[in-house]
């Protein structure tokens, strides 16, 4: 019995780590997203990351519970079934889920390739930028064609390495600059307008991550029960909220100087006691972020294609279909990175977050609330009958 329980906990941990590994992208690793969404609002960055992850956790809990109960894991099948109560609006929201996922797939994975290629070129000047991005593309492709089990295992290993690296960088930074945090906490964030803009920005960050719901449902086939979903959500919340808050507070220590930095994590390392080890860790974290985000997003899209193929042909998709589907998305994302669309992509994150709040997050929560109310009323109706 204990062994079985340990096994279930292991699966829950692995799904939670897919959440973290996908969440930890190039923008998170470089620190630029932290500054744009949290730190520029001053001391609110101490708690607004927790609000963001709390909202993400609520949405993922709804998505996972439904996926496990109905056995739908690719994001198209999931969205079609999930939004059935909306009647004629169901196709609209299903299409929105699809469109937003594809947009963020190209944006985030394109940024990942571009960032990773730049880092590799910086570490190994003899390796051309495009050769580095091709190498990363091959690595991501090789990790996405063997099914959700491989994705979960790879994400678990990468997550543990990322967490260890972040603890080294940001803990040493916190120790070296703690008095500065107290000073920042006493200052009001006048430049950005106070609490409400900070709150809205944290909601946009959560909505941006929720647009990736398809990547998270794709690996939920390892979960079996509502208890598994509860455990996964709690573990994922603790890991993501803890790391996001630690990184945001670490960047906040250098407010307001850090606001103008293109790669804030480099500034943090230079002023946080990391030394040469910190420089190496930063490069390693960014490369891990590239791979971890790419694997989660590409696999979510691959699962969508293989489910469509199975429904069309009446038989399970072959390995060739897996490889072909993954390759299409890898090449498309690589092309985005190759054309140097980083400024456009950076603006795209804010746009996707603002659009996802009303078009993805709100409908998912409203449908979940409606189902809770319907379930609560059912026993009373049955009793009366």
Short mmCIF file of C-alpha atoms in Angstrom, two decimals:
data_model
loop_
_atom_site.label_atom_id
_atom_site.label_comp_id
_atom_site.label_asym_id
_atom_site.label_seq_id
_atom_site.Cartn_x
_atom_site.Cartn_y
_atom_site.Cartn_z
CA UNK A 1 0.00 0.00 0.00
CA UNK A 2 2.82 2.36 0.93
CA UNK A 3 4.66 1.60 -2.29
CA UNK A 4 1.56 2.41 -4.32
CA UNK A 5 1.11 5.67 -2.40
CA UNK A 6 4.75 6.58 -3.01
CA UNK A 7 4.26 5.88 -6.70
CA UNK A 8 1.22 8.16 -6.87
CA UNK A 9 3.15 10.92 -5.11
CA UNK A 10 5.94 10.47 -7.64
CA UNK A 11 3.55 10.98 -10.56
CA UNK A 12 2.01 14.02 -8.88
CA UNK A 13 5.47 15.52 -8.36
CA UNK A 14 6.40 14.89 -11.98
CA UNK A 15 3.28 16.67 -13.30
CA UNK A 16 3.88 19.57 -10.89
CA UNK A 17 7.44 19.82 -12.20
CA UNK A 18 6.17 19.96 -15.79
CA UNK A 19 4.20 23.01 -14.68
CA UNK A 20 7.32 24.60 -13.22
CA UNK A 21 9.61 23.62 -16.10
CA UNK A 22 7.19 25.05 -18.68
CA UNK A 23 6.62 28.17 -16.58
CA UNK A 24 10.36 28.77 -16.22
CA UNK A 25 11.05 30.17 -19.67
CA UNK A 26 13.61 32.55 -21.09
CA UNK A 27 11.81 35.62 -19.74
CA UNK A 28 11.71 34.16 -16.22
CA UNK A 29 15.32 32.95 -16.38
CA UNK A 30 16.68 36.29 -17.61
CA UNK A 31 14.65 38.16 -15.00
CA UNK A 32 13.09 40.50 -17.56
CA UNK A 33 9.57 39.17 -17.02
CA UNK A 34 9.96 39.57 -13.28
CA UNK A 35 10.84 43.24 -13.70
CA UNK A 36 8.07 43.96 -16.21
CA UNK A 37 5.27 42.23 -14.29
CA UNK A 38 6.30 42.72 -10.65
CA UNK A 39 9.44 44.57 -9.66
CA UNK A 40 8.73 47.87 -11.40
CA UNK A 41 5.77 48.29 -9.02
CA UNK A 42 8.03 48.35 -5.98
CA UNK A 43 7.39 46.43 -2.78
CA UNK A 44 4.17 44.90 -4.10
CA UNK A 45 6.51 42.39 -5.76
CA UNK A 46 6.77 40.67 -2.38
CA UNK A 47 3.24 39.25 -2.62
CA UNK A 48 1.83 39.78 -6.13
CA UNK A 49 3.72 36.72 -7.48
CA UNK A 50 1.85 34.59 -4.94
CA UNK A 51 -1.47 36.02 -6.16
CA UNK A 52 -0.49 35.17 -9.75
CA UNK A 53 0.42 31.58 -8.97
CA UNK A 54 -2.71 31.18 -6.84
CA UNK A 55 -4.86 32.13 -9.85
CA UNK A 56 -2.88 29.81 -12.13
CA UNK A 57 -3.28 26.98 -9.63
CA UNK A 58 -7.05 27.47 -9.49
CA UNK A 59 -7.36 27.34 -13.28
CA UNK A 60 -5.10 24.28 -13.58
CA UNK A 61 -6.98 22.50 -10.80
CA UNK A 62 -10.23 22.98 -12.75
CA UNK A 63 -8.56 21.82 -15.98
CA UNK A 64 -6.89 18.76 -14.44
CA UNK A 65 -9.97 17.64 -12.52
CA UNK A 66 -12.01 17.70 -15.72
CA UNK A 67 -9.29 16.04 -17.81
CA UNK A 68 -8.88 13.17 -15.35
CA UNK A 69 -12.63 12.68 -14.84
CA UNK A 70 -13.39 12.55 -18.57
CA UNK A 71 -10.13 11.15 -19.94
CA UNK A 72 -9.45 14.08 -22.31
CA UNK A 73 -5.85 15.28 -22.39
CA UNK A 74 -5.11 16.98 -25.72
CA UNK A 75 -6.22 20.60 -25.48
CA UNK A 76 -8.73 20.44 -28.35
CA UNK A 77 -10.67 17.45 -26.98
CA UNK A 78 -10.46 18.95 -23.51
CA UNK A 79 -11.80 22.37 -24.55
CA UNK A 80 -14.64 20.92 -26.64
CA UNK A 81 -15.87 18.84 -23.70
CA UNK A 82 -15.15 21.45 -21.05
CA UNK A 83 -17.11 24.27 -22.68
CA UNK A 84 -20.15 22.14 -23.61
CA UNK A 85 -22.36 23.92 -21.03
CA UNK A 86 -21.93 27.15 -23.02
CA UNK A 87 -23.97 25.72 -25.90
CA UNK A 88 -23.42 27.54 -29.19
CA UNK A 89 -20.50 29.45 -27.63
CA UNK A 90 -18.52 26.24 -27.15
CA UNK A 91 -16.83 26.36 -30.60
CA UNK A 92 -15.88 29.99 -29.98
CA UNK A 93 -14.01 29.27 -26.75
CA UNK A 94 -12.51 26.07 -28.13
CA UNK A 95 -11.09 28.07 -31.03
CA UNK A 96 -9.79 30.72 -28.64
CA UNK A 97 -7.96 28.08 -26.60
CA UNK A 98 -6.42 26.74 -29.80
CA UNK A 99 -5.47 30.14 -31.19
CA UNK A 100 -3.97 31.48 -27.96
CA UNK A 101 -2.00 28.29 -27.41
CA UNK A 102 -0.48 28.40 -30.88
CA UNK A 103 0.40 32.08 -30.47
CA UNK A 104 2.14 31.57 -27.14
CA UNK A 105 3.81 28.42 -28.48
CA UNK A 106 5.48 30.41 -31.27
CA UNK A 107 6.25 33.40 -29.05
CA UNK A 108 7.66 31.57 -26.05
CA UNK A 109 9.53 28.87 -27.96
CA UNK A 110 10.84 31.45 -30.42
CA UNK A 111 12.18 33.52 -27.53
CA UNK A 112 13.65 30.35 -26.03
CA UNK A 113 15.55 29.47 -29.21
CA UNK A 114 16.80 33.01 -29.69
CA UNK A 115 17.90 33.36 -26.06
CA UNK A 116 19.53 29.93 -25.98
CA UNK A 117 21.38 30.55 -29.24
CA UNK A 118 22.71 33.84 -27.92
CA UNK A 119 23.89 32.27 -24.66
CA UNK A 120 25.63 29.40 -26.45
CA UNK A 121 27.34 31.85 -28.78
CA UNK A 122 28.48 33.87 -25.77
CA UNK A 123 29.88 30.82 -23.97
CA UNK A 124 31.34 29.22 -27.10
CA UNK A 125 32.18 32.06 -29.55
CA UNK A 126 33.21 29.52 -32.21
CA UNK A 127 29.65 28.17 -32.39
CA UNK A 128 27.55 30.35 -34.75
CA UNK A 129 24.20 31.57 -33.45
CA UNK A 130 22.14 29.52 -35.92
CA UNK A 131 24.12 26.35 -35.22
CA UNK A 132 23.34 26.75 -31.51
CA UNK A 133 19.62 27.18 -32.16
CA UNK A 134 19.60 24.12 -34.41
CA UNK A 135 21.26 22.07 -31.67
CA UNK A 136 18.64 23.21 -29.17
CA UNK A 137 15.87 22.38 -31.65
CA UNK A 138 17.20 18.84 -32.10
CA UNK A 139 17.43 18.35 -28.32
CA UNK A 140 13.87 19.56 -27.74
CA UNK A 141 12.58 17.40 -30.58
CA UNK A 142 14.30 14.33 -29.15
CA UNK A 143 12.58 14.84 -25.78
CA UNK A 144 9.06 15.35 -27.15
CA UNK A 145 8.62 12.26 -29.33
CA UNK A 146 8.60 9.57 -26.63
CA UNK A 147 5.36 10.38 -24.86
CA UNK A 148 4.18 12.10 -21.71
CA UNK A 149 6.22 9.83 -19.41
CA UNK A 150 9.49 11.02 -20.94
CA UNK A 151 8.33 14.64 -20.82
CA UNK A 152 7.48 14.29 -17.11
CA UNK A 153 10.85 12.65 -16.31
CA UNK A 154 12.83 15.21 -18.29
CA UNK A 155 10.89 18.08 -16.71
CA UNK A 156 11.48 16.69 -13.22
CA UNK A 157 15.25 16.52 -13.74
CA UNK A 158 15.40 19.99 -15.30
CA UNK A 159 13.17 21.46 -12.58
CA UNK A 160 15.37 20.12 -9.79
CA UNK A 161 18.47 21.54 -11.48
CA UNK A 162 16.76 24.90 -12.04
CA UNK A 163 15.55 25.10 -8.43
CA UNK A 164 19.03 24.30 -7.12
CA UNK A 165 20.59 26.96 -9.35
CA UNK A 166 18.00 29.59 -8.41
CA UNK A 167 18.48 28.91 -4.71
CA UNK A 168 22.23 29.47 -5.06
CA UNK A 169 21.88 32.69 -7.07
CA UNK A 170 19.00 34.33 -5.22
CA UNK A 171 19.84 33.15 -1.69
CA UNK A 172 23.37 34.56 -1.91
CA UNK A 173 21.86 37.73 -3.36
CA UNK A 174 19.38 37.98 -0.49
CA UNK A 175 22.06 37.50 2.15
CA UNK A 176 24.38 40.08 0.55
CA UNK A 177 21.69 42.75 0.07
CA UNK A 178 19.06 42.16 2.76
CA UNK A 179 19.32 45.68 4.29
CA UNK A 180 18.44 47.08 0.88
CA UNK A 181 15.17 45.11 0.89
CA UNK A 182 14.05 46.85 4.09
CA UNK A 183 14.78 50.19 2.47
CA UNK A 184 12.76 49.35 -0.65
CA UNK A 185 9.88 48.08 1.48
CA UNK A 186 9.63 51.51 3.11
CA UNK A 187 9.35 53.27 -0.26
CA UNK A 188 6.06 53.65 -2.12
CA UNK A 189 5.98 52.61 -5.80
CA UNK A 190 4.89 56.08 -6.95
CA UNK A 191 6.12 55.81 -10.55
CA UNK A 192 3.73 53.05 -11.60
CA UNK A 193 0.55 54.26 -9.96
CA UNK A 194 0.13 52.15 -6.85
CA UNK A 195 -1.65 48.91 -6.00
CA UNK A 196 -4.28 48.48 -8.73
CA UNK A 197 -1.88 48.56 -11.69
CA UNK A 198 0.34 46.11 -9.80
CA UNK A 199 -2.63 43.81 -9.19
CA UNK A 200 -3.73 43.95 -12.84
CA UNK A 201 -0.21 43.15 -13.97
CA UNK A 202 -0.13 40.09 -11.70
CA UNK A 203 -3.47 38.96 -13.19
CA UNK A 204 -2.04 39.40 -16.70
CA UNK A 205 0.96 37.28 -15.76
CA UNK A 206 -1.32 34.53 -14.48
CA UNK A 207 -3.47 34.74 -17.62
CA UNK A 208 -0.36 34.50 -19.79
CA UNK A 209 0.59 31.25 -18.08
CA UNK A 210 -2.99 29.96 -18.23
CA UNK A 211 -2.93 30.30 -22.01
CA UNK A 212 -0.59 27.28 -21.82
CA UNK A 213 -3.32 25.10 -20.30
CA UNK A 214 -2.94 22.68 -23.21
CA UNK A 215 0.66 21.91 -22.23
CA UNK A 216 -0.45 20.99 -18.71
CA UNK A 217 -3.45 18.83 -19.60
CA UNK A 218 -1.26 16.92 -22.09
CA UNK A 219 0.78 15.35 -19.27
CA UNK A 220 -2.11 14.82 -16.85
CA UNK A 221 -2.75 11.28 -18.10
CA UNK A 222 -0.54 10.04 -15.28
CA UNK A 223 -3.04 11.32 -12.72
CA UNK A 224 -5.81 8.92 -11.73
CA UNK A 225 -8.00 10.47 -9.04
CA UNK A 226 -9.21 13.77 -7.65
CA UNK A 227 -6.73 13.29 -4.81
CA UNK A 228 -3.91 13.10 -7.35
CA UNK A 229 -5.06 16.39 -8.83
CA UNK A 230 -5.25 18.01 -5.39
CA UNK A 231 -1.72 16.87 -4.54
CA UNK A 232 -0.35 18.01 -7.89
CA UNK A 233 -1.96 21.43 -7.60
CA UNK A 234 -0.66 21.95 -4.06
CA UNK A 235 2.87 20.84 -4.97
CA UNK A 236 2.87 22.94 -8.11
CA UNK A 237 1.65 25.99 -6.22
CA UNK A 238 4.35 25.67 -3.57
CA UNK A 239 7.19 25.22 -6.08
CA UNK A 240 6.07 27.90 -8.53
CA UNK A 241 5.02 30.48 -5.94
CA UNK A 242 8.16 29.89 -3.90
CA UNK A 243 10.57 30.26 -6.83
CA UNK A 244 8.71 33.16 -8.47
CA UNK A 245 8.55 35.08 -5.19
CA UNK A 246 12.20 34.38 -4.36
CA UNK A 247 13.29 35.63 -7.78
CA UNK A 248 11.04 38.70 -7.64
CA UNK A 249 12.27 39.66 -4.18
CA UNK A 250 15.84 39.06 -5.35
CA UNK A 251 15.32 41.51 -8.20
CA UNK A 252 13.48 43.93 -5.90
CA UNK A 253 16.65 44.24 -3.81
CA UNK A 254 18.14 46.27 -6.66
CA UNK A 255 15.15 48.53 -7.28
CA UNK A 256 15.12 50.94 -9.13
CA UNK A 257 18.52 50.43 -10.82
CA UNK A 258 17.47 47.03 -12.16
CA UNK A 259 14.51 48.42 -14.12
CA UNK A 260 16.66 49.40 -17.10
CA UNK A 261 18.63 46.13 -17.29
CA UNK A 262 18.01 43.98 -20.38
CA UNK A 263 19.04 40.82 -18.48
CA UNK A 264 18.34 41.58 -14.80
CA UNK A 265 19.63 38.19 -13.61
CA UNK A 266 23.13 39.16 -14.80
CA UNK A 267 22.96 42.36 -12.75
CA UNK A 268 21.74 40.37 -9.74
CA UNK A 269 24.65 37.95 -10.08
CA UNK A 270 27.19 40.75 -10.38
CA UNK A 271 25.85 42.48 -7.25
CA UNK A 272 24.77 39.50 -5.23
CA UNK A 273 27.94 37.69 -4.28
CA UNK A 274 27.63 34.96 -6.92
CA UNK A 275 31.02 35.61 -8.49
CA UNK A 276 32.28 33.37 -11.28
CA UNK A 277 30.02 30.53 -10.12
CA UNK A 278 27.04 32.83 -10.51
CA UNK A 279 27.92 33.61 -14.13
CA UNK A 280 28.14 29.89 -14.93
CA UNK A 281 24.84 29.20 -13.14
CA UNK A 282 23.05 32.00 -14.98
CA UNK A 283 24.10 30.59 -18.35
CA UNK A 284 23.08 27.08 -17.29
CA UNK A 285 19.69 28.29 -15.99
CA UNK A 286 18.90 30.10 -19.22
CA UNK A 287 19.77 27.04 -21.30
CA UNK A 288 17.65 24.83 -19.04
CA UNK A 289 14.81 27.33 -19.34
CA UNK A 290 15.05 27.15 -23.12
CA UNK A 291 14.80 23.38 -23.18
CA UNK A 292 12.21 23.01 -20.41
CA UNK A 293 9.77 25.50 -21.92
CA UNK A 294 10.25 24.18 -25.43
CA UNK A 295 9.62 20.58 -24.38
CA UNK A 296 6.40 21.39 -22.51
CA UNK A 297 4.91 23.55 -25.23
CA UNK A 298 5.91 21.42 -28.20
CA UNK A 299 4.60 18.25 -26.55
CA UNK A 300 1.24 19.91 -25.86
CA UNK A 301 0.89 20.68 -29.56
CA UNK A 302 2.10 17.24 -30.60
CA UNK A 303 -0.56 15.61 -28.45
CA UNK A 304 -3.20 17.70 -30.18
CA UNK A 305 -2.05 16.48 -33.61
CA UNK A 306 -1.77 12.81 -32.61
CA UNK A 307 -5.27 12.89 -31.09
CA UNK A 308 -6.62 14.36 -34.34
CA UNK A 309 -4.77 11.70 -36.34
CA UNK A 310 -6.18 8.89 -34.20
CA UNK A 311 -9.73 10.21 -34.54
CA UNK A 312 -9.32 10.55 -38.29
CA UNK A 313 -7.78 7.13 -38.95
CA UNK A 314 -9.37 5.10 -36.17
CA UNK A 315 -6.02 3.83 -34.89
CA UNK A 316 -3.30 5.13 -32.54
CA UNK A 317 -0.79 7.53 -34.06
CA UNK A 318 2.54 5.93 -34.98
CA UNK A 319 5.95 7.16 -33.89
CA UNK A 320 6.38 8.73 -37.33
CA UNK A 321 3.33 10.92 -36.71
CA UNK A 322 4.75 11.97 -33.32
CA UNK A 323 8.07 12.92 -34.89
CA UNK A 324 6.46 14.74 -37.81
CA UNK A 325 4.10 16.74 -35.57
CA UNK A 326 6.88 17.73 -33.16
CA UNK A 327 9.18 18.64 -36.06
CA UNK A 328 6.60 20.99 -37.61
CA UNK A 329 6.23 23.00 -34.41
CA UNK A 330 9.97 22.99 -33.67
CA UNK A 331 10.78 24.30 -37.15
CA UNK A 332 8.05 26.97 -36.98
CA UNK A 333 9.34 28.24 -33.62
CA UNK A 334 12.92 28.13 -34.88
CA UNK A 335 11.92 30.31 -37.84
CA UNK A 336 10.43 32.90 -35.48
CA UNK A 337 13.73 33.04 -33.58
CA UNK A 338 15.75 33.18 -36.81
CA UNK A 339 14.04 36.34 -38.00
CA UNK A 340 14.95 38.22 -34.83
CA UNK A 341 11.44 39.08 -33.68
CA UNK A 342 12.42 39.50 -30.04
CA UNK A 343 11.01 43.06 -29.58
CA UNK A 344 7.71 41.98 -31.12
CA UNK A 345 7.70 38.84 -28.99
CA UNK A 346 8.34 40.80 -25.80
CA UNK A 347 5.29 42.99 -26.50
CA UNK A 348 3.37 39.87 -27.44
CA UNK A 349 3.63 38.50 -23.89
CA UNK A 350 1.74 41.47 -22.44
CA UNK A 351 -0.85 41.28 -25.23
CA UNK A 352 -1.45 37.55 -24.72
CA UNK A 353 -1.79 38.06 -20.96
CA UNK A 354 -4.33 40.87 -21.37
CA UNK A 355 -6.38 38.86 -23.88
CA UNK A 356 -6.22 35.58 -21.95
CA UNK A 357 -7.73 37.06 -18.78
CA UNK A 358 -11.24 37.57 -20.26
CA UNK A 359 -11.05 34.96 -23.03
CA UNK A 360 -9.52 31.96 -21.22
CA UNK A 361 -9.25 32.43 -17.45
CA UNK A 362 -12.72 33.90 -16.85
CA UNK A 363 -14.62 31.30 -18.98
CA UNK A 364 -12.75 28.37 -17.38
CA UNK A 365 -13.55 29.60 -13.87
CA UNK A 366 -17.17 30.46 -14.70
CA UNK A 367 -17.85 27.02 -16.20
CA UNK A 368 -16.21 25.36 -13.19
CA UNK A 369 -18.36 27.46 -10.82
CA UNK A 370 -21.48 26.54 -12.80
CA UNK A 371 -20.63 22.83 -12.51
CA UNK A 372 -20.10 23.16 -8.76
CA UNK A 373 -23.51 24.80 -8.37
CA UNK A 374 -25.19 22.15 -10.52
CA UNK A 375 -23.56 19.34 -8.53
CA UNK A 376 -24.58 20.94 -5.25
CA UNK A 377 -28.23 21.12 -6.35
CA UNK A 378 -28.45 17.58 -7.75
CA UNK A 379 -28.78 15.68 -4.41
CA UNK A 380 -31.57 18.01 -3.29
CA UNK A 381 -33.48 17.45 -6.51
CA UNK A 382 -33.03 13.67 -6.24
CA UNK A 383 -34.26 13.71 -2.64
CA UNK A 384 -37.35 15.63 -3.56
CA UNK A 385 -38.12 13.10 -6.31
#
